[in-house]
Coordinates of C-alpha atoms in Angstrom, one line a residue:
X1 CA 4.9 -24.2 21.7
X2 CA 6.3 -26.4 18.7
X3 CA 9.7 -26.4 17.4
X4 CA 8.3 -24.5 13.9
X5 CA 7.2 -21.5 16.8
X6 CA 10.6 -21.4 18.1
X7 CA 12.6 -21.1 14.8
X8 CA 10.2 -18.5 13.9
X9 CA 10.6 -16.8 17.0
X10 CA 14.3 -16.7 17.2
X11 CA 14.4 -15.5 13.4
X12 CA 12.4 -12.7 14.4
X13 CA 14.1 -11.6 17.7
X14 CA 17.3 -11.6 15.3
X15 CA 15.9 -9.3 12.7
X16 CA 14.6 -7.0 16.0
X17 CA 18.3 -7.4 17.7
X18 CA 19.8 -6.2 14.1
X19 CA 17.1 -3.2 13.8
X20 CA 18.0 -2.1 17.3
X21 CA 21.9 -2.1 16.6
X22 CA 21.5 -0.1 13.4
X23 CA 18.9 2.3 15.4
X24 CA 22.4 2.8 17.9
X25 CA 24.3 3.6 14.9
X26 CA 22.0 6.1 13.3
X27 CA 21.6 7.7 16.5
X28 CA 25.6 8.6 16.6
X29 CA 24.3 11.1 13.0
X30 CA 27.8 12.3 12.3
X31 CA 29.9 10.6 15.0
X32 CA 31.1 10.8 18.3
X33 CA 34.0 13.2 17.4
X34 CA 30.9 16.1 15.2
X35 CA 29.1 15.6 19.1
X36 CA 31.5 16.2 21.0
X37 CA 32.6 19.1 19.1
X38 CA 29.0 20.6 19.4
X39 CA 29.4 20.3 22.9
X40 CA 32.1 22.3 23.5
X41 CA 30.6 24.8 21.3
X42 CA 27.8 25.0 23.9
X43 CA 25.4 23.3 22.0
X44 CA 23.2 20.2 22.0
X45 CA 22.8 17.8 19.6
X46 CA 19.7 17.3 17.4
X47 CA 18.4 14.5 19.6
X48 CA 19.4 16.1 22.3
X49 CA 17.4 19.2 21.9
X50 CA 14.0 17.1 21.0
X51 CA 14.3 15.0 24.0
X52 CA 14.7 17.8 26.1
X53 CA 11.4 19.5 24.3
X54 CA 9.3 16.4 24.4
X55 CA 7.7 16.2 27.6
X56 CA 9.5 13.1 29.6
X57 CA 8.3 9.5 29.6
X58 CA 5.7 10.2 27.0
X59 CA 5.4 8.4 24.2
X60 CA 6.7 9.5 21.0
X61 CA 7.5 7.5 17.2
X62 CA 10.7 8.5 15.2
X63 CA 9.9 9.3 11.1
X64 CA 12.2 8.4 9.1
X65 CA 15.3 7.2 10.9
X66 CA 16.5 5.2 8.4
X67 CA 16.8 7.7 5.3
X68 CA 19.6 8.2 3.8
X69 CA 21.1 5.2 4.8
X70 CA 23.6 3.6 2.3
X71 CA 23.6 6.6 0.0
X72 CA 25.9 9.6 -1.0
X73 CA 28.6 7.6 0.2
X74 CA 31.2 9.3 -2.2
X75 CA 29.9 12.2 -0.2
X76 CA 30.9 10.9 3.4
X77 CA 27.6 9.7 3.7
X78 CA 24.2 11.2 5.1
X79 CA 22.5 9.5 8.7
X80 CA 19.0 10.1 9.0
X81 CA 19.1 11.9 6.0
X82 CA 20.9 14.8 8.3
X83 CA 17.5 15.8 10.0
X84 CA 15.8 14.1 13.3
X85 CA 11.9 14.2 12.7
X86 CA 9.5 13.4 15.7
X87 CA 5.8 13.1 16.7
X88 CA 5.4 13.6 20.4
X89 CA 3.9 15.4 23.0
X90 CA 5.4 19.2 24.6
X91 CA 2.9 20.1 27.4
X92 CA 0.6 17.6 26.7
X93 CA -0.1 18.7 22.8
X94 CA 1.0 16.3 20.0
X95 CA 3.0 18.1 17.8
X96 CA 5.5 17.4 15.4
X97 CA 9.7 18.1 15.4
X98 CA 12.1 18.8 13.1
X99 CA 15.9 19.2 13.9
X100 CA 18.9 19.9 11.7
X101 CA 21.6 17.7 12.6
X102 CA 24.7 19.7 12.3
X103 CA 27.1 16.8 13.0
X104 CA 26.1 16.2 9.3
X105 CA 27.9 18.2 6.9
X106 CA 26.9 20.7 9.2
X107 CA 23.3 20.1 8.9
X108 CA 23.5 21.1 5.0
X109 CA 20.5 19.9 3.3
X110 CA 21.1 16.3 0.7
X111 CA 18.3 15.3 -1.8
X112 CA 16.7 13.1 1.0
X113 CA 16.9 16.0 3.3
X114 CA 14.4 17.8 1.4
X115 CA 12.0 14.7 0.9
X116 CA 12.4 14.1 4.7
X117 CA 11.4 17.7 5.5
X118 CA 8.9 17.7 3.1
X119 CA 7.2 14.4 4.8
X120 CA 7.3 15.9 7.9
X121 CA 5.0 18.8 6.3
X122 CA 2.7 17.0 5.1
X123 CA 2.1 15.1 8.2
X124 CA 1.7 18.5 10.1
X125 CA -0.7 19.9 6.8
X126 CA -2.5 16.3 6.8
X127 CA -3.6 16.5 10.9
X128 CA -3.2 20.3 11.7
X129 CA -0.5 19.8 13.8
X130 CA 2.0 21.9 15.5
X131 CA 5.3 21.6 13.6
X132 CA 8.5 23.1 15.6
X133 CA 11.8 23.5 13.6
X134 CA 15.1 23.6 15.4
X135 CA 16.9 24.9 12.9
X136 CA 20.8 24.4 12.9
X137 CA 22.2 24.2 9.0
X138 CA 24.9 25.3 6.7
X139 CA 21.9 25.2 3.9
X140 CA 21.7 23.4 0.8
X141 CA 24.4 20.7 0.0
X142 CA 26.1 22.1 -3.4
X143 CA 27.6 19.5 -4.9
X144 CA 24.3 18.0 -5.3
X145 CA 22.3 21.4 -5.7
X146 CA 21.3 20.0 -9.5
X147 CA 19.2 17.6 -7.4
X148 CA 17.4 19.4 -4.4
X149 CA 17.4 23.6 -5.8
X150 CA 14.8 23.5 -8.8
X151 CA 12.1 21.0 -8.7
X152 CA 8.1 20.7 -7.5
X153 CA 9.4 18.2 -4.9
X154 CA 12.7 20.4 -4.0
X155 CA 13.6 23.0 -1.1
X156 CA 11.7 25.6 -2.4
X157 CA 8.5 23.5 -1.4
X158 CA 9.3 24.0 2.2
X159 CA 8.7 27.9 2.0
X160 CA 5.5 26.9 -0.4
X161 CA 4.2 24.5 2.9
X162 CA 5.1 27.0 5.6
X163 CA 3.3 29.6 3.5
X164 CA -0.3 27.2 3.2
X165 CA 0.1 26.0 6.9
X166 CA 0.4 29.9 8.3
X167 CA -3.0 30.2 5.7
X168 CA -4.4 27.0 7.5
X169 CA -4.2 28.1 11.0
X170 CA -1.2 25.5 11.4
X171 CA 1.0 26.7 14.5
X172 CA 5.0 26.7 13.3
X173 CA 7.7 27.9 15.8
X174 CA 11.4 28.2 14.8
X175 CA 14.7 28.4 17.2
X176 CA 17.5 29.6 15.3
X177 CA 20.3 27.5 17.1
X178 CA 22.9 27.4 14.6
X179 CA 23.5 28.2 11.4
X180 CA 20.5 29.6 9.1
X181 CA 21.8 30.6 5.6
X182 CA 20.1 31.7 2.2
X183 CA 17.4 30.3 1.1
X184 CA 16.9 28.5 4.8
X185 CA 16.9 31.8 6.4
X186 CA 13.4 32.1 4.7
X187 CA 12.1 28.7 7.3
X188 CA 12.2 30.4 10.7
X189 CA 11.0 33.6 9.1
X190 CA 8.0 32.3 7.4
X191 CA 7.1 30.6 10.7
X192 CA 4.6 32.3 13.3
X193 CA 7.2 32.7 15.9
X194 CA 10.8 32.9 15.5
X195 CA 13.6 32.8 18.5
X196 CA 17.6 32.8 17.8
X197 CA 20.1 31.8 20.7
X198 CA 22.6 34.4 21.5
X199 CA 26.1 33.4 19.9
X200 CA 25.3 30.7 18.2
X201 CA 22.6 30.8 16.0
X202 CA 22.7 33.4 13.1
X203 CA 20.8 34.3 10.2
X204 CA 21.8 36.0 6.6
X205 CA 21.1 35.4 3.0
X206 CA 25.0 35.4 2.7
X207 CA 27.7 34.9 5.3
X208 CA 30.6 37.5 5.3
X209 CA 32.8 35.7 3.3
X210 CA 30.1 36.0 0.6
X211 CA 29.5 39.8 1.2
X212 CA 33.0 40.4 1.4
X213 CA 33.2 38.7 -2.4
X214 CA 29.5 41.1 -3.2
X215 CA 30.0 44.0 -2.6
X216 CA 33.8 44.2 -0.9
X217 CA 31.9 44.8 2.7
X218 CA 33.7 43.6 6.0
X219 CA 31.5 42.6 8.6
X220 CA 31.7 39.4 10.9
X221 CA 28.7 36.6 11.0
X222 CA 27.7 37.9 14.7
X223 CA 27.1 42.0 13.5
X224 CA 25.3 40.9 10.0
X225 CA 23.3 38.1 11.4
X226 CA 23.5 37.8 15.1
X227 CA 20.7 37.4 17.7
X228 CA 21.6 41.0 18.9
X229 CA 20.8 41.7 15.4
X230 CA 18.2 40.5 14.4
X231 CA 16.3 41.0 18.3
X232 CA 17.3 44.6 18.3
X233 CA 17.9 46.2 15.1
X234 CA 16.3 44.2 12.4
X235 CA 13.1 42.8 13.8
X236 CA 13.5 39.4 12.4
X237 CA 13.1 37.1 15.2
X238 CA 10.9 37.7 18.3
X239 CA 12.7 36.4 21.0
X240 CA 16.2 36.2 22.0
X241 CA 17.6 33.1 24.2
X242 CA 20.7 32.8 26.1
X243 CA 21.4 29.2 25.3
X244 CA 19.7 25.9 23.7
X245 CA 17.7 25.4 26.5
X246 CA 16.6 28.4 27.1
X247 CA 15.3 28.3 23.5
X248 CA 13.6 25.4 24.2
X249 CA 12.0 26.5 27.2
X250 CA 10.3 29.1 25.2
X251 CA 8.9 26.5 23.0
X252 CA 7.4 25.3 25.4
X253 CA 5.9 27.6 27.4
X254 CA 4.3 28.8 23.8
X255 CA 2.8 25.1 22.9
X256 CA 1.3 25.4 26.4
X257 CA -0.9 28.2 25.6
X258 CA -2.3 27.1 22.2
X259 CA -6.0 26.5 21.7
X260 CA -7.9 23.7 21.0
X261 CA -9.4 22.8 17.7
X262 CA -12.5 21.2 16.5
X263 CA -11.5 17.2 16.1
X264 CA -13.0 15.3 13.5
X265 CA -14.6 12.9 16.1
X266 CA -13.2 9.4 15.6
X267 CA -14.8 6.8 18.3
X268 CA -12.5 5.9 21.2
X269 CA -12.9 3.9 24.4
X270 CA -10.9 3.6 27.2
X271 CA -7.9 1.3 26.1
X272 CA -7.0 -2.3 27.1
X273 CA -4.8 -4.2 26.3
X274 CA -4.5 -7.6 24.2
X275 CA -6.1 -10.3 26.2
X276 CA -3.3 -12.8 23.9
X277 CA 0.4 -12.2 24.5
X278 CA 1.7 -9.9 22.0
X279 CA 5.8 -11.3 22.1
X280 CA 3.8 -14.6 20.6
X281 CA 3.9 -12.4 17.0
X282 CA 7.7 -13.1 16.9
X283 CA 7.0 -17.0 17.1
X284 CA 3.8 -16.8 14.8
X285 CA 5.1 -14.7 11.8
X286 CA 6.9 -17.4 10.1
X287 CA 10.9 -17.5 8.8
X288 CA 10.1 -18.5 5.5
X289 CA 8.2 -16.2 3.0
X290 CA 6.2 -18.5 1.6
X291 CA 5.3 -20.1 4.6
X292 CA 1.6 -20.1 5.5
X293 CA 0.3 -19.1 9.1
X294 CA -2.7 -17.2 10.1
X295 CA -3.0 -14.0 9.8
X296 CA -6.1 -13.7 12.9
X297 CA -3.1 -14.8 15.2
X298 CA -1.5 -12.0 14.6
X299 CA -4.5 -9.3 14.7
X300 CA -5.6 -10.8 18.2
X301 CA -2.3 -9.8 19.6
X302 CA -3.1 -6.5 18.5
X303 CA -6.4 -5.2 18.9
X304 CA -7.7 -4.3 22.4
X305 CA -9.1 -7.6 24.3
X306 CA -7.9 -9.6 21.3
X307 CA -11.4 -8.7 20.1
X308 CA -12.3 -8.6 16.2
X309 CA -16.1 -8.0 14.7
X310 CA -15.2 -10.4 11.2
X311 CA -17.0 -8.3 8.3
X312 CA -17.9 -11.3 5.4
X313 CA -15.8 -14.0 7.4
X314 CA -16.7 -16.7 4.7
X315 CA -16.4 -14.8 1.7
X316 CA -13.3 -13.3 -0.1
X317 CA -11.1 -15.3 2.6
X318 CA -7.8 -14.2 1.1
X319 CA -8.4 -10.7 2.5
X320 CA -9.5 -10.4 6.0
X321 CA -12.3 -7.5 7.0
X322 CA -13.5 -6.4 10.3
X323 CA -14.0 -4.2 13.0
X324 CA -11.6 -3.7 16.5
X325 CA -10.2 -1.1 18.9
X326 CA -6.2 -0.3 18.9
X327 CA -5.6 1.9 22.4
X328 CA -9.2 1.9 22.8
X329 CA -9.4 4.0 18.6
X330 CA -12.3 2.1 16.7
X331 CA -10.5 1.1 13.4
X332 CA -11.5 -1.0 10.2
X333 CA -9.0 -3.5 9.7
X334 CA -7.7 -4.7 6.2
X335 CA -5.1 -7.5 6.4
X336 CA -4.0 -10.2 3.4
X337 CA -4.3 -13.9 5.1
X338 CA -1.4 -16.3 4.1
X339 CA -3.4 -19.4 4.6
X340 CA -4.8 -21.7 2.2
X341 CA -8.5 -21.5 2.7
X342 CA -10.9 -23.4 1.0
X343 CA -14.2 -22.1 -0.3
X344 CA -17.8 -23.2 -0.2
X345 CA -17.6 -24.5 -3.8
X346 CA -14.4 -26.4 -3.1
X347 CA -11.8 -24.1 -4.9
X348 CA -8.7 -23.5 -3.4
X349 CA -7.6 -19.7 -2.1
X350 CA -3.7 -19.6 -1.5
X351 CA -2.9 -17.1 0.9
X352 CA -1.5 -13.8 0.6
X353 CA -3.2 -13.7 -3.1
X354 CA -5.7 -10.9 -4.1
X355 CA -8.6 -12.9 -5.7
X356 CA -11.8 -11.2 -7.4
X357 CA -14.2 -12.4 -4.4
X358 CA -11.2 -10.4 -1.9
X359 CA -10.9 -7.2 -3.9
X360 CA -15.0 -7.5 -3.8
X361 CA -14.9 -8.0 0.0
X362 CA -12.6 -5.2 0.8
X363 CA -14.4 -2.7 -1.4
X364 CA -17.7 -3.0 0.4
X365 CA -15.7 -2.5 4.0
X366 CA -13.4 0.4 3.2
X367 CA -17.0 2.0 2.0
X368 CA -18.7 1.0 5.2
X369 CA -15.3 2.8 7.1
X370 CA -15.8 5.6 5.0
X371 CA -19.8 5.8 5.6
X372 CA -19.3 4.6 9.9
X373 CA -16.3 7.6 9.9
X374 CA -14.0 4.7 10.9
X375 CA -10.1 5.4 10.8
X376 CA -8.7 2.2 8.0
X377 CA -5.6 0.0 9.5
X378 CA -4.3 -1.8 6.2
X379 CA -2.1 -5.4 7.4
X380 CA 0.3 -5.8 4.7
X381 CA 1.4 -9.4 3.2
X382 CA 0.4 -9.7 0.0
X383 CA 2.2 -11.1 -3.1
X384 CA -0.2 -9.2 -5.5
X385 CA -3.7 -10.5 -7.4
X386 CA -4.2 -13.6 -8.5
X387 CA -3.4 -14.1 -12.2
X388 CA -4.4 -17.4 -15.2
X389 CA -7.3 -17.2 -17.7
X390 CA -9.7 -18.2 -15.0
X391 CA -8.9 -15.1 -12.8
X392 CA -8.6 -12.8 -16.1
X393 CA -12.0 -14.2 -17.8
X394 CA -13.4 -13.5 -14.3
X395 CA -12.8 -9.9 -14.2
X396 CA -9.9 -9.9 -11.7
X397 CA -8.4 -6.4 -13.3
X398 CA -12.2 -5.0 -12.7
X399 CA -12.4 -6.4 -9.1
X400 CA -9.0 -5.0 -9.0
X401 CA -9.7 -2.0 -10.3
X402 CA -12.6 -1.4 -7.5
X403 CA -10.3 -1.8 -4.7
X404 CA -7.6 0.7 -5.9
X405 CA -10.6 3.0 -6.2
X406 CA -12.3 3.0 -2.9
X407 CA -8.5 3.0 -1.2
X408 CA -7.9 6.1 -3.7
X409 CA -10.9 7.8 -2.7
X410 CA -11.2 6.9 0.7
X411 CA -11.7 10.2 3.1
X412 CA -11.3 8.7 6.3
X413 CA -7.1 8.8 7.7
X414 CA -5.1 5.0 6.8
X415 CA -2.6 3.9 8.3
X416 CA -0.4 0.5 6.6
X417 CA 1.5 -1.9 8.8
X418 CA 4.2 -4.2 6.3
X419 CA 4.1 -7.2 8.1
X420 CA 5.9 -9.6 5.4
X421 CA 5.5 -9.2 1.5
X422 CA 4.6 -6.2 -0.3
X423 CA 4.3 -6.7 -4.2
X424 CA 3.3 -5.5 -7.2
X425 CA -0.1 -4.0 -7.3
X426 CA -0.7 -5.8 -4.0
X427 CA 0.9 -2.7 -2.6
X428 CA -1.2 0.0 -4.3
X429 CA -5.0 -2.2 -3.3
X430 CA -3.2 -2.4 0.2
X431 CA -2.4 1.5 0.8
X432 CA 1.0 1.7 0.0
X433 CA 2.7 4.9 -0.4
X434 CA 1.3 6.2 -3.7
X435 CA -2.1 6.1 -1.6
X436 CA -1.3 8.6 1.2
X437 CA -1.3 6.5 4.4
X438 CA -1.0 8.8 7.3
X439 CA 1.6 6.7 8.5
X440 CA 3.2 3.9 6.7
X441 CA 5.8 1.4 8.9
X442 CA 7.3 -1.8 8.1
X443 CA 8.4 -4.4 10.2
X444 CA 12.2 -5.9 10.2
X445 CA 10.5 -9.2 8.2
X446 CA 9.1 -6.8 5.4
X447 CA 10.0 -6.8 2.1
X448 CA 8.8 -4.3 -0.9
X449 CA 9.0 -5.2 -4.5
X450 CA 7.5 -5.7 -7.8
X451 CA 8.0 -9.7 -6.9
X452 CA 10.1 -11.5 -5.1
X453 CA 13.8 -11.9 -5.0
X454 CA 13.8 -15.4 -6.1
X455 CA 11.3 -14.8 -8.8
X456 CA 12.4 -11.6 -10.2
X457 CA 16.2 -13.3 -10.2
X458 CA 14.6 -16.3 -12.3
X459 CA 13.4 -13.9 -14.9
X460 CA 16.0 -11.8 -15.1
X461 CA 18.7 -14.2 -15.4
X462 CA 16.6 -16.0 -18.1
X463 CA 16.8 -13.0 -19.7
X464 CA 20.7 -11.9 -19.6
X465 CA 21.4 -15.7 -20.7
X466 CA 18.9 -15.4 -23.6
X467 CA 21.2 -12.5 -24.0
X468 CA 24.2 -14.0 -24.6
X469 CA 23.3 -16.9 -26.1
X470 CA 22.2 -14.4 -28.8
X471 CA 25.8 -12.8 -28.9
X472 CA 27.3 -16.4 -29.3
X473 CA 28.5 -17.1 -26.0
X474 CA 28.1 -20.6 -24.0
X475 CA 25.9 -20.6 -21.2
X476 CA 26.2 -23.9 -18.9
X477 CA 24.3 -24.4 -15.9
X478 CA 27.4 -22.8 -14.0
X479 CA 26.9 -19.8 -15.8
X480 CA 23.2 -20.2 -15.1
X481 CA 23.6 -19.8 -11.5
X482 CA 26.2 -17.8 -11.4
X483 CA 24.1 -15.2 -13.4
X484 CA 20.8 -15.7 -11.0
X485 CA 22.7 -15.6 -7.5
X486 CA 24.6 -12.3 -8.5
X487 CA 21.0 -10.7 -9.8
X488 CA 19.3 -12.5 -6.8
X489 CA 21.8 -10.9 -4.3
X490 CA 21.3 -7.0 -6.0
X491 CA 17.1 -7.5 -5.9
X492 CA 17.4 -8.7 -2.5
X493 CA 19.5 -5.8 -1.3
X494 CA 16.6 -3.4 -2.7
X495 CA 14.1 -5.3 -1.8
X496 CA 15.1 -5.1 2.3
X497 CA 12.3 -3.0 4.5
X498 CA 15.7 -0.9 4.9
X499 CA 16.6 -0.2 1.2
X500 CA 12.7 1.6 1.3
X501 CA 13.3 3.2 4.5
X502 CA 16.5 4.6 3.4
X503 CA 14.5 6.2 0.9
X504 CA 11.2 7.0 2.9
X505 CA 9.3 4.7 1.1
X506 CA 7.9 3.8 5.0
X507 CA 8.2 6.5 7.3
X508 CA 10.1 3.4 9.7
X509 CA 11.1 -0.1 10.9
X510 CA 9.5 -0.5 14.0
X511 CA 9.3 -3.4 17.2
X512 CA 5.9 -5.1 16.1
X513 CA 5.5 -4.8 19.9
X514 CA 5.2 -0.9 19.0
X515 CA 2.5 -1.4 16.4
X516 CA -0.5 -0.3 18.7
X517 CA 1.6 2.8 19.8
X518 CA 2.2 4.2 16.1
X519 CA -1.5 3.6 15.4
X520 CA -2.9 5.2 17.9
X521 CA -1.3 8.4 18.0
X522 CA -1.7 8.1 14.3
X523 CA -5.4 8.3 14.7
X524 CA -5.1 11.0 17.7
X525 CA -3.2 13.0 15.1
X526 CA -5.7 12.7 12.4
X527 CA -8.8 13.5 15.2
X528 CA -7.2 16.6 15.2
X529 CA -8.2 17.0 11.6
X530 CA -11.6 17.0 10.8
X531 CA -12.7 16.0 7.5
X532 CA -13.5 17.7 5.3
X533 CA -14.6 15.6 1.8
X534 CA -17.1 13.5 1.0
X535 CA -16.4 9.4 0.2
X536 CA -17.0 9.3 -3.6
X537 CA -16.1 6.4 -5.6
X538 CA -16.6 8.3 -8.6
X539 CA -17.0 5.7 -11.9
X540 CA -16.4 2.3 -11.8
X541 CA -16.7 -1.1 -14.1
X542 CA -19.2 -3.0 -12.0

């Protein structure tokens, strides 16, 4: 290997070394101190309970473990957004998991709670999958209520979504192991099954404090919203369990009896692995971001035998097409090449650009997908389309246009890997979140943005010293760069993959080594979805 290999490579087992110490941290939610305190309540932690649900040494991928991170800090703060969401497998079934943490504010629900729960629904609606909620949570956060009580997008949506999944034939099962008050005591309810755990969970529109202040009634939590009560007087819940495990249990022994469904019938083999080494990504993908490498390098380290069917292989070369197996799932790969390519007619192609003859390319293949039923796996590294009066008097917006259209339209599930850059409308052509990826995962060397740091500081700081000049003031060259690094430092900060994880703009930061993992359950998810539109492109400027 050459010396440019090995700076790559240790650049990008730093970035995975940094991911994997702020995984530890987020995985602490609330602190040692909130755990242990739930301990000697009786009572497991959020992560806790799921890993005791998820059947043991099966695979399973984390959604959003980075939200909320670096925001309401006047508030103390919010880890994972407060909630632990998981995709895994309980008995064999994939199903999906959703757990208060109440070492949070006591599980009360932020603004990014909501989204997060919300996400987690529409994964379940999207592939028709089980969705279990261990419910543990004070409710609704009020000194940001202005921001999570009203709106489409708010926590009223969750009782609209458990409402259409019951009409869908979606299975939803609720354990009651904590707190479950007001408008959340609606969750549990509205699922199919309900179970509460005997002295600790509880369940009431209003806590006695509250009723006291209503109507001047003195009761305790345990008689107005008890598991006694609500197993033997009320009728609320169905089952009544003796502790957190015991709840669990339950759980599972339900999931275990649940039918199959029909699957929409997505092609799969049985699975090998890469016939490259797949730790050589960390020496391929390069430190710098506008360094050029190839992008096949990294695909063949993916896909099963290293083996890719190139779709148009001389045509279009900023944007590779093709056809390959992940975990033995056919997919349709769409991935941006950073090389420099040269084409038949001489021109030069610089990598990771959109260019009319790419946007043409990729059109044509995501219809094939659409037409072959083949499940789309979109490589992110793209610093948008190509612009000057040659591009423009070419039609680039059109070619453009086309692209957008048939990833818009497209029926068959997509799943988008952020490998490096991710700007401007290069994100929308390449399935970014506006386009309803079933999954959507960057990795630590990602970046998302309108531009990049270094350009977006140049024309911004151009900008404030126009500014002053305007209002009289001297700007040097000094003040020149003092003016871009401190607007250079604020755009990098937002544009870090963690800055859009924090605000579930990817559902993670992931290992590339776990890239063939998220896919593939991905696309066993979606199989168990079949589908249900037609591929239209509806009109277009041809």
């Amino acid at each position: 290997m050459d010396l440019n290999f090995n700076k790559n490579e240790d650049h990008n087992k730093l970035l995975l070394s940094a991911l994997r110490h702020r995984l530890t941290t987020v995985k602490l939610g609330g602190g040692e101190k909130r755990i242990q305190k739930l301990h000697n309540e009786g009572k497991m932690t959020a992560r806790e309970r799921i890993d005791y649900l998820l059947d043991p040494k099966a695979k399973s991928i984390e959604i959003g473990a980075f939200v909320g991170e670096g925001m309401y800090a006047e508030h103390g703060g919010c880890p994972s957004g407060g909630v632990v969401v998981k995709v895994g497998y309980i008995r064999g079934k994939q199903c999906i998991v959703v757990a208060n943490d109440a070492t949070v504010k006591a599980g009360a629900w932020f603004p990014i709670t909501a989204k997060k729960n919300l996400r987690a629904q529409e994964i379940a609606m999207e592939n028709r999958l089980p969705i279990i909620y261990l419910v543990d949570s004070a409710g609704v956060y009020l000194p940001l209520q202005d921001e999570i009580f009203p709106d489409k997008e708010h926590f009223g949506r969750i009782f609209r979504n458990n409402a259409q999944m019951s009409s869908m034939g979606i299975t939803q099962i609720s354990a009651v192991m904590g707190s479950c008050v007001a408008g959340g005591a609606y969750l549990p309810i509205m699922s199919d099954e309900a179970m509460i755990v005997d002295k600790t969970g509880s369940i009431f529109l209003a806590g006695s404090y509250l009723v006291k202040a209503a109507i001047g009634e003195s009761i305790d939590n345990e008689t107005l919203g008890g598991a006694t009560t609500h197993c033997e007087i009320s009728g609320v819940t169905d089952y009544k369990a003796k502790d957190d495990k015991d709840a669990l249990d339950r759980i599972k022994n339900i999931v275990d009896k649940i039918g199959d469904f029909d699957k929409a019938g997505f092609n799969r083999v049985k699975s090998e692995k890469p016939a490259l080494d797949e730790k050589e990504i960390y020496g391929i993908l390069p430190k710098a971001r506008n360094e050029q490498y190839d992008m096949m390098e990294i695909i063949n380290r993916l896909v099963d035998n290293s083996e890719f069917e190139a779709y148009k292989d001389g045509y279009g070369q900023t944007i590779i097409t093709g056809y390959a197996r992940i975990d033995g799932w056919a997919v349709g790969i769409v991935a941006n090449q950073r090389k420099v390519v040269k084409t038949k007619n001489g021109e030069m192609q610089f990598g990771g650009v959109i260019y009319s003859d790419s946007a043409d390319k990729a059109t044509r293949f995501i219809a094939n997908c659409n037409q072959k039923k083949i499940p789309l796996v979109f490589v992110q590294d793209v610093t948008g389309f190509m612009v000057g009066s040659k591009s423009e008097h070419g039609g680039i917006i059109k070619d453009g246009a086309k692209m957008v259209n048939a990833v818009s339209n497209s029926v068959v599930p997509k799943f988008t890997v952020i490998v490096g850059n991710s700007y401007g409308a290069g994100n929308y052509a390449m399935c970014g979140k506006a386009y309803d990826p079933r999954l959507i995962f960057a990795w630590p060397s990602a970046e998302l943005a309108v531009m990049g740091g270094t350009q977006a500081a140049k024309v911004l700081a151009q900008i404030e010293a126009s500014s002053l000049k305007a209002k009289g003031e001297i700007v040097d060259e000094v003040k020149e760069k003092e003016l871009f690094d401190k607007i250079k430092a604020r755009y990098d900060e937002q544009v870090s993959p963690y800055y859009a994880a924090s605000r579930l703009w990817t559902d993670a930061i992931i290992d590339p080594l776990d890239t063939r993992t998220w896919i593939s359950m991905g696309i066993e998810a979606a199989n168990q979805s079949p589908i249900e539109k037609k591929f239209n492109l509806g009109v277009i400027q041809v």
